[in-house]
């Protein structure tokens, strides 16, 4: 992936933060200039992309090719669905279950799969998840809020895991979205690894 293509994927808020409040018009001009792109990349490398853009023989190209935005979106969704497994398994209402199955497809089965995770959490976490799922199901905007809820939690789970296991992946996933506070993560390491490996293998196969 070229530097121009990489920078185009990064959310503009990260460029602005790295340069202390870069004007959007100036940012566009910088992305169109070889020198500007180098300066933007250097600012990211000195901060939020220190691992992703660290000097290496291969650079970030292989990781970014493997983890496209669409692939990361799918990973975030599945991690979020798994993280919400305690609430999903507790939901027995016919209409909520129908909506979950329709929105998630085969990912719904991931939340039920005890071989991946037993879904045992502290009572306060269970309460937070149940309330979050109830709110998402109550909003009448189709599947938008529901899927956003799972994706948001999934981003938190990936960041908590990858910041230790694969910092470059954590930074790449974070740079695709505006800086924001994420919910608390609670998935154990093994279930996250199972889901991450599944998506990584699919990326390699594709």
mmCIF file of C-alpha atoms in Angstrom:
data_model
loop_
_atom_site.group_PDB
_atom_site.id
_atom_site.type_symbol
_atom_site.label_atom_id
_atom_site.label_comp_id
_atom_site.label_asym_id
_atom_site.label_seq_id
_atom_site.Cartn_x
_atom_site.Cartn_y
_atom_site.Cartn_z
ATOM 1 C CA UNK A 1 0.000 0.000 0.000
ATOM 2 C CA UNK A 2 1.314 3.439 -0.929
ATOM 3 C CA UNK A 3 1.770 6.141 1.680
ATOM 4 C CA UNK A 4 -0.961 8.172 -0.030
ATOM 5 C CA UNK A 5 -3.425 5.268 0.237
ATOM 6 C CA UNK A 6 -2.482 4.600 3.862
ATOM 7 C CA UNK A 7 -2.970 8.234 4.891
ATOM 8 C CA UNK A 8 -6.284 8.366 3.029
ATOM 9 C CA UNK A 9 -7.608 5.575 5.266
ATOM 10 C CA UNK A 10 -6.608 7.314 8.496
ATOM 11 C CA UNK A 11 -9.418 9.339 10.052
ATOM 12 C CA UNK A 12 -8.690 13.082 9.550
ATOM 13 C CA UNK A 13 -8.973 13.725 13.282
ATOM 14 C CA UNK A 14 -5.715 11.845 13.848
ATOM 15 C CA UNK A 15 -3.852 14.056 11.360
ATOM 16 C CA UNK A 16 -5.274 17.143 12.995
ATOM 17 C CA UNK A 17 -4.363 15.903 16.474
ATOM 18 C CA UNK A 18 -0.846 14.960 15.379
ATOM 19 C CA UNK A 19 -0.229 18.403 13.924
ATOM 20 C CA UNK A 20 -1.905 20.358 16.705
ATOM 21 C CA UNK A 21 -5.080 21.246 14.840
ATOM 22 C CA UNK A 22 -4.385 21.047 11.119
ATOM 23 C CA UNK A 23 -6.871 22.927 8.951
ATOM 24 C CA UNK A 24 -8.886 20.495 6.747
ATOM 25 C CA UNK A 25 -7.963 22.367 3.558
ATOM 26 C CA UNK A 26 -4.284 22.308 4.511
ATOM 27 C CA UNK A 27 -4.591 18.624 5.314
ATOM 28 C CA UNK A 28 -5.951 17.900 1.837
ATOM 29 C CA UNK A 29 -3.066 19.799 0.264
ATOM 30 C CA UNK A 30 -0.563 17.943 2.438
ATOM 31 C CA UNK A 31 -1.957 14.578 1.321
ATOM 32 C CA UNK A 32 -1.478 15.633 -2.310
ATOM 33 C CA UNK A 33 2.194 16.516 -1.749
ATOM 34 C CA UNK A 34 5.035 14.011 -1.370
ATOM 35 C CA UNK A 35 6.649 16.202 1.286
ATOM 36 C CA UNK A 36 3.315 16.731 3.013
ATOM 37 C CA UNK A 37 2.666 12.994 3.124
ATOM 38 C CA UNK A 38 6.082 12.359 4.628
ATOM 39 C CA UNK A 39 5.459 15.004 7.298
ATOM 40 C CA UNK A 40 2.028 13.567 8.121
ATOM 41 C CA UNK A 41 3.453 10.052 8.352
ATOM 42 C CA UNK A 42 6.294 11.273 10.562
ATOM 43 C CA UNK A 43 3.819 12.950 12.924
ATOM 44 C CA UNK A 44 1.786 9.738 13.162
ATOM 45 C CA UNK A 45 4.924 7.634 13.627
ATOM 46 C CA UNK A 46 5.957 9.848 16.534
ATOM 47 C CA UNK A 47 2.602 9.337 18.224
ATOM 48 C CA UNK A 48 -0.440 7.127 17.538
ATOM 49 C CA UNK A 49 1.248 4.967 14.884
ATOM 50 C CA UNK A 50 4.640 4.379 16.527
ATOM 51 C CA UNK A 51 4.468 0.590 16.022
ATOM 52 C CA UNK A 52 2.561 0.605 12.745
ATOM 53 C CA UNK A 53 4.994 2.995 11.043
ATOM 54 C CA UNK A 54 8.174 1.879 12.782
ATOM 55 C CA UNK A 55 11.051 1.285 10.318
ATOM 56 C CA UNK A 56 11.032 -2.308 9.071
ATOM 57 C CA UNK A 57 11.963 -4.192 5.868
ATOM 58 C CA UNK A 58 8.321 -4.766 4.887
ATOM 59 C CA UNK A 59 6.719 -1.681 6.398
ATOM 60 C CA UNK A 60 3.004 -1.720 7.281
ATOM 61 C CA UNK A 61 1.870 -2.897 3.846
ATOM 62 C CA UNK A 62 1.342 -6.585 4.673
ATOM 63 C CA UNK A 63 -0.611 -5.884 7.848
ATOM 64 C CA UNK A 64 -2.810 -3.279 6.171
ATOM 65 C CA UNK A 65 -3.456 -5.531 3.172
ATOM 66 C CA UNK A 66 -4.474 -8.351 5.509
ATOM 67 C CA UNK A 67 -6.601 -6.148 7.739
ATOM 68 C CA UNK A 68 -8.659 -4.044 5.371
ATOM 69 C CA UNK A 69 -11.353 -1.785 6.782
ATOM 70 C CA UNK A 70 -14.015 -4.340 5.820
ATOM 71 C CA UNK A 71 -12.095 -7.158 7.522
ATOM 72 C CA UNK A 72 -11.624 -5.109 10.675
ATOM 73 C CA UNK A 73 -15.301 -4.170 10.673
ATOM 74 C CA UNK A 74 -16.195 -7.878 10.599
ATOM 75 C CA UNK A 75 -13.693 -8.642 13.368
ATOM 76 C CA UNK A 76 -15.014 -5.808 15.540
ATOM 77 C CA UNK A 77 -18.591 -6.989 15.021
ATOM 78 C CA UNK A 78 -17.828 -10.583 15.981
ATOM 79 C CA UNK A 79 -15.782 -9.588 19.021
ATOM 80 C CA UNK A 80 -18.612 -7.336 20.119
ATOM 81 C CA UNK A 81 -21.191 -10.066 19.627
ATOM 82 C CA UNK A 82 -19.066 -12.450 21.667
ATOM 83 C CA UNK A 83 -18.536 -9.830 24.370
ATOM 84 C CA UNK A 84 -22.321 -9.403 24.574
ATOM 85 C CA UNK A 85 -22.830 -13.175 24.830
ATOM 86 C CA UNK A 86 -23.900 -13.000 28.499
ATOM 87 C CA UNK A 87 -26.768 -10.657 27.571
ATOM 88 C CA UNK A 88 -27.601 -12.403 24.290
ATOM 89 C CA UNK A 89 -27.876 -15.785 26.021
ATOM 90 C CA UNK A 90 -30.094 -14.255 28.698
ATOM 91 C CA UNK A 91 -32.494 -12.798 26.107
ATOM 92 C CA UNK A 92 -35.390 -15.181 25.546
ATOM 93 C CA UNK A 93 -38.069 -12.871 24.161
ATOM 94 C CA UNK A 94 -39.298 -14.057 20.778
ATOM 95 C CA UNK A 95 -39.085 -10.677 19.033
ATOM 96 C CA UNK A 96 -35.652 -9.669 20.433
ATOM 97 C CA UNK A 97 -34.236 -13.077 19.500
ATOM 98 C CA UNK A 98 -35.708 -12.784 16.004
ATOM 99 C CA UNK A 99 -34.123 -9.351 15.578
ATOM 100 C CA UNK A 100 -30.754 -10.563 16.819
ATOM 101 C CA UNK A 101 -30.769 -13.528 14.447
ATOM 102 C CA UNK A 102 -31.801 -11.339 11.515
ATOM 103 C CA UNK A 103 -29.128 -8.714 12.241
ATOM 104 C CA UNK A 104 -26.254 -11.067 13.014
ATOM 105 C CA UNK A 105 -26.788 -14.085 10.773
ATOM 106 C CA UNK A 106 -24.254 -16.796 11.575
ATOM 107 C CA UNK A 107 -22.525 -14.493 14.084
ATOM 108 C CA UNK A 108 -25.483 -15.057 16.401
ATOM 109 C CA UNK A 109 -24.265 -18.639 16.874
ATOM 110 C CA UNK A 110 -20.893 -17.302 18.035
ATOM 111 C CA UNK A 111 -22.560 -15.770 21.077
ATOM 112 C CA UNK A 112 -24.091 -19.152 21.928
ATOM 113 C CA UNK A 113 -20.947 -21.225 21.411
ATOM 114 C CA UNK A 114 -19.730 -22.267 24.867
ATOM 115 C CA UNK A 115 -16.643 -23.888 23.352
ATOM 116 C CA UNK A 116 -15.407 -20.394 22.467
ATOM 117 C CA UNK A 117 -16.353 -18.707 25.758
ATOM 118 C CA UNK A 118 -18.425 -19.661 28.791
ATOM 119 C CA UNK A 119 -19.708 -16.054 29.047
ATOM 120 C CA UNK A 120 -19.167 -15.857 32.806
ATOM 121 C CA UNK A 121 -18.783 -12.243 33.921
ATOM 122 C CA UNK A 122 -19.092 -10.241 37.118
ATOM 123 C CA UNK A 123 -22.646 -9.169 38.056
ATOM 124 C CA UNK A 124 -21.933 -5.523 37.304
ATOM 125 C CA UNK A 125 -20.697 -6.405 33.822
ATOM 126 C CA UNK A 126 -23.760 -8.590 33.231
ATOM 127 C CA UNK A 127 -25.991 -5.692 34.234
ATOM 128 C CA UNK A 128 -24.188 -3.260 31.924
ATOM 129 C CA UNK A 129 -24.429 -5.644 28.975
ATOM 130 C CA UNK A 130 -28.098 -6.436 29.543
ATOM 131 C CA UNK A 131 -28.936 -2.740 29.750
ATOM 132 C CA UNK A 132 -26.850 -1.974 26.659
ATOM 133 C CA UNK A 133 -28.526 -4.706 24.638
ATOM 134 C CA UNK A 134 -31.987 -3.706 25.839
ATOM 135 C CA UNK A 135 -31.347 -0.110 24.762
ATOM 136 C CA UNK A 136 -30.005 -1.152 21.348
ATOM 137 C CA UNK A 137 -33.047 -3.350 20.751
ATOM 138 C CA UNK A 138 -35.442 -0.587 21.793
ATOM 139 C CA UNK A 139 -34.230 1.898 19.182
ATOM 140 C CA UNK A 140 -36.385 1.877 16.048
ATOM 141 C CA UNK A 141 -33.702 2.493 13.427
ATOM 142 C CA UNK A 142 -33.548 -0.965 11.945
ATOM 143 C CA UNK A 143 -30.252 -2.633 12.775
ATOM 144 C CA UNK A 144 -28.091 0.505 12.950
ATOM 145 C CA UNK A 145 -27.877 1.016 16.721
ATOM 146 C CA UNK A 146 -27.690 -2.704 17.404
ATOM 147 C CA UNK A 147 -24.759 -3.274 15.045
ATOM 148 C CA UNK A 148 -23.045 -0.072 16.199
ATOM 149 C CA UNK A 149 -23.310 -1.270 19.803
ATOM 150 C CA UNK A 150 -21.587 -4.549 18.985
ATOM 151 C CA UNK A 151 -18.928 -2.850 16.839
ATOM 152 C CA UNK A 152 -18.145 -0.312 19.567
ATOM 153 C CA UNK A 153 -17.668 -3.039 22.168
ATOM 154 C CA UNK A 154 -15.670 -5.102 19.677
ATOM 155 C CA UNK A 155 -13.283 -2.224 19.089
ATOM 156 C CA UNK A 156 -12.698 -2.035 22.843
ATOM 157 C CA UNK A 157 -12.017 -5.772 23.030
ATOM 158 C CA UNK A 158 -9.556 -5.698 20.116
ATOM 159 C CA UNK A 159 -7.695 -2.712 21.552
ATOM 160 C CA UNK A 160 -7.361 -4.362 24.968
ATOM 161 C CA UNK A 161 -6.002 -7.567 23.428
ATOM 162 C CA UNK A 162 -3.933 -6.270 20.516
ATOM 163 C CA UNK A 163 -2.237 -3.477 22.455
ATOM 164 C CA UNK A 164 -0.222 -6.257 24.110
ATOM 165 C CA UNK A 165 -0.268 -9.008 21.475
ATOM 166 C CA UNK A 166 -0.071 -7.017 18.217
ATOM 167 C CA UNK A 167 0.446 -3.275 18.830
ATOM 168 C CA UNK A 168 0.677 -2.443 15.116
ATOM 169 C CA UNK A 169 -2.747 -4.006 14.520
ATOM 170 C CA UNK A 170 -4.166 -2.127 17.514
ATOM 171 C CA UNK A 171 -2.884 1.168 16.127
ATOM 172 C CA UNK A 172 -4.129 0.503 12.591
ATOM 173 C CA UNK A 173 -7.608 -0.399 13.859
ATOM 174 C CA UNK A 174 -7.681 2.712 16.051
ATOM 175 C CA UNK A 175 -6.532 5.076 13.284
ATOM 176 C CA UNK A 176 -9.493 4.171 11.066
ATOM 177 C CA UNK A 177 -11.866 5.875 13.518
ATOM 178 C CA UNK A 178 -11.875 9.244 15.236
ATOM 179 C CA UNK A 179 -10.280 9.268 18.695
ATOM 180 C CA UNK A 180 -12.954 8.424 21.244
ATOM 181 C CA UNK A 181 -13.477 6.734 24.576
ATOM 182 C CA UNK A 182 -14.360 3.057 24.278
ATOM 183 C CA UNK A 183 -16.283 0.911 26.764
ATOM 184 C CA UNK A 184 -14.479 -1.341 29.213
ATOM 185 C CA UNK A 185 -13.267 -4.641 27.735
ATOM 186 C CA UNK A 186 -13.948 -7.895 29.554
ATOM 187 C CA UNK A 187 -13.292 -10.790 27.175
ATOM 188 C CA UNK A 188 -10.520 -13.199 28.264
ATOM 189 C CA UNK A 189 -7.508 -13.477 25.992
ATOM 190 C CA UNK A 190 -8.280 -16.931 24.575
ATOM 191 C CA UNK A 191 -11.712 -16.157 23.058
ATOM 192 C CA UNK A 192 -10.327 -12.998 21.453
ATOM 193 C CA UNK A 193 -7.461 -15.014 19.966
ATOM 194 C CA UNK A 194 -9.896 -17.600 18.587
ATOM 195 C CA UNK A 195 -11.975 -14.966 16.798
ATOM 196 C CA UNK A 196 -8.963 -12.943 15.632
ATOM 197 C CA UNK A 197 -7.266 -16.052 14.230
ATOM 198 C CA UNK A 198 -10.439 -17.061 12.399
ATOM 199 C CA UNK A 199 -10.651 -13.689 10.646
ATOM 200 C CA UNK A 200 -6.919 -13.611 9.960
ATOM 201 C CA UNK A 201 -7.058 -17.055 8.332
ATOM 202 C CA UNK A 202 -9.957 -15.911 6.170
ATOM 203 C CA UNK A 203 -7.946 -12.862 5.132
ATOM 204 C CA UNK A 204 -4.985 -15.049 4.141
ATOM 205 C CA UNK A 205 -7.263 -17.435 2.231
ATOM 206 C CA UNK A 206 -8.811 -14.555 0.314
#
